[in-house]
Amino acid sequence: MAIKAEGLANSLHIDQTEEELSTLTGLITTATDLVKSSVNYELDDASYEKFPLFDACVSSLATALYYDRTLENGMPKSTKIMITHLQARLGGK
């Protein structure tokens, strides 16, 4: 996917230490898996790469996970909206 730890760190104004980048990489991986499993886990990465909305959704969820690792209040509404749109476009299963 196009989301990289360095880019997310820049957008969140987080220092790019080895520890922070490692944390962000793990959160991006988790967010990517959560979004894919919410939309259509059977699709390959190339199918998702066609939709910039996928990267926005992963970025949104990774950001939420950074600030609230347990997602105590659930997924952000913006993430849910993007997942709904991706399901409609990609035939959610």
mmCIF file of C-alpha atoms in Angstrom:
data_model
loop_
_atom_site.group_PDB
_atom_site.id
_atom_site.type_symbol
_atom_site.label_atom_id
_atom_site.label_comp_id
_atom_site.label_asym_id
_atom_site.label_seq_id
_atom_site.Cartn_x
_atom_site.Cartn_y
_atom_site.Cartn_z
ATOM 1 C CA MET A 1 0.000 0.000 0.000
ATOM 2 C CA ALA A 2 0.986 3.591 -0.400
ATOM 3 C CA ILE A 3 0.781 4.485 3.295
ATOM 4 C CA LYS A 4 4.260 4.600 4.816
ATOM 5 C CA ALA A 5 5.254 5.241 8.406
ATOM 6 C CA GLU A 6 7.358 8.268 7.450
ATOM 7 C CA GLY A 7 4.452 9.915 5.638
ATOM 8 C CA LEU A 8 2.043 9.286 8.490
ATOM 9 C CA ALA A 9 4.597 10.612 10.998
ATOM 10 C CA ASN A 10 4.942 13.789 8.944
ATOM 11 C CA SER A 11 1.196 14.322 8.736
ATOM 12 C CA LEU A 12 0.830 13.796 12.494
ATOM 13 C CA HIS A 13 3.917 15.882 13.339
ATOM 14 C CA ILE A 14 5.505 12.934 15.157
ATOM 15 C CA ASP A 15 9.275 12.639 15.522
ATOM 16 C CA GLN A 16 10.631 10.004 13.172
ATOM 17 C CA THR A 17 12.580 8.014 15.715
ATOM 18 C CA GLU A 18 13.163 4.325 15.098
ATOM 19 C CA GLU A 19 10.696 3.505 17.877
ATOM 20 C CA GLU A 20 7.931 5.768 16.520
ATOM 21 C CA LEU A 21 8.368 4.527 12.950
ATOM 22 C CA SER A 22 8.218 0.935 14.159
ATOM 23 C CA THR A 23 5.020 1.686 16.063
ATOM 24 C CA LEU A 24 3.459 3.429 13.063
ATOM 25 C CA THR A 25 4.434 0.582 10.744
ATOM 26 C CA GLY A 26 2.682 -1.899 13.020
ATOM 27 C CA LEU A 27 -0.411 0.292 13.264
ATOM 28 C CA ILE A 28 -0.537 0.741 9.487
ATOM 29 C CA THR A 29 -0.339 -3.049 9.069
ATOM 30 C CA THR A 30 -3.151 -3.535 11.584
ATOM 31 C CA ALA A 31 -5.286 -0.800 10.024
ATOM 32 C CA THR A 32 -4.749 -2.232 6.537
ATOM 33 C CA ASP A 33 -5.846 -5.675 7.674
ATOM 34 C CA LEU A 34 -8.897 -4.297 9.491
ATOM 35 C CA VAL A 35 -10.018 -2.265 6.478
ATOM 36 C CA LYS A 36 -9.475 -5.147 4.062
ATOM 37 C CA SER A 37 -11.382 -7.566 6.269
ATOM 38 C CA SER A 38 -14.193 -5.022 6.566
ATOM 39 C CA VAL A 39 -14.409 -4.458 2.802
ATOM 40 C CA ASN A 40 -13.455 -7.605 0.902
ATOM 41 C CA TYR A 41 -10.577 -9.770 2.096
ATOM 42 C CA GLU A 42 -10.532 -11.779 -1.135
ATOM 43 C CA LEU A 43 -9.233 -8.869 -3.244
ATOM 44 C CA ASP A 44 -5.542 -8.460 -3.972
ATOM 45 C CA ASP A 45 -3.513 -5.351 -3.138
ATOM 46 C CA ALA A 46 -3.634 -4.121 -6.741
ATOM 47 C CA SER A 47 -7.418 -3.879 -6.543
ATOM 48 C CA TYR A 48 -7.214 -1.680 -3.462
ATOM 49 C CA GLU A 49 -4.427 0.491 -4.894
ATOM 50 C CA LYS A 50 -6.831 1.751 -7.571
ATOM 51 C CA PHE A 51 -8.820 3.591 -4.906
ATOM 52 C CA PRO A 52 -7.193 6.536 -3.090
ATOM 53 C CA LEU A 53 -10.052 6.236 -0.610
ATOM 54 C CA PHE A 54 -8.458 3.002 0.639
ATOM 55 C CA ASP A 55 -5.254 4.812 1.621
ATOM 56 C CA ALA A 56 -7.267 7.585 3.276
ATOM 57 C CA CYS A 57 -9.210 4.985 5.239
ATOM 58 C CA VAL A 58 -6.067 3.147 6.371
ATOM 59 C CA SER A 59 -4.443 6.436 7.343
ATOM 60 C CA SER A 60 -7.520 7.482 9.310
ATOM 61 C CA LEU A 61 -7.681 4.202 11.194
ATOM 62 C CA ALA A 62 -3.918 4.061 11.843
ATOM 63 C CA THR A 63 -4.112 7.588 13.254
ATOM 64 C CA ALA A 64 -6.991 6.597 15.528
ATOM 65 C CA LEU A 65 -5.031 3.559 16.687
ATOM 66 C CA TYR A 66 -1.984 5.712 17.408
ATOM 67 C CA TYR A 67 -3.920 7.902 19.814
ATOM 68 C CA ASP A 68 -6.249 5.210 21.195
ATOM 69 C CA ARG A 69 -4.716 1.742 20.832
ATOM 70 C CA THR A 70 -7.815 -0.016 22.125
ATOM 71 C CA LEU A 71 -10.269 2.019 20.036
ATOM 72 C CA GLU A 72 -12.252 2.376 23.251
ATOM 73 C CA ASN A 73 -14.841 4.507 21.447
ATOM 74 C CA GLY A 74 -14.866 2.329 18.334
ATOM 75 C CA MET A 75 -13.746 3.199 14.827
ATOM 76 C CA PRO A 76 -13.910 6.879 13.926
ATOM 77 C CA LYS A 77 -17.011 7.875 11.953
ATOM 78 C CA SER A 78 -14.852 8.994 9.040
ATOM 79 C CA THR A 79 -13.316 5.516 8.838
ATOM 80 C CA LYS A 80 -16.749 3.882 8.925
ATOM 81 C CA ILE A 81 -17.980 6.145 6.127
ATOM 82 C CA MET A 82 -14.962 5.328 3.958
ATOM 83 C CA ILE A 83 -15.373 1.588 4.620
ATOM 84 C CA THR A 84 -19.021 1.812 3.562
ATOM 85 C CA HIS A 85 -18.049 3.520 0.313
ATOM 86 C CA LEU A 86 -15.298 0.983 -0.353
ATOM 87 C CA GLN A 87 -17.753 -1.876 0.279
ATOM 88 C CA ALA A 88 -20.112 -0.381 -2.283
ATOM 89 C CA ARG A 89 -17.348 0.010 -4.867
ATOM 90 C CA LEU A 90 -15.539 -3.254 -4.235
ATOM 91 C CA GLY A 91 -18.434 -5.606 -3.558
ATOM 92 C CA GLY A 92 -17.979 -6.148 0.157
ATOM 93 C CA LYS A 93 -17.934 -9.768 1.295
#
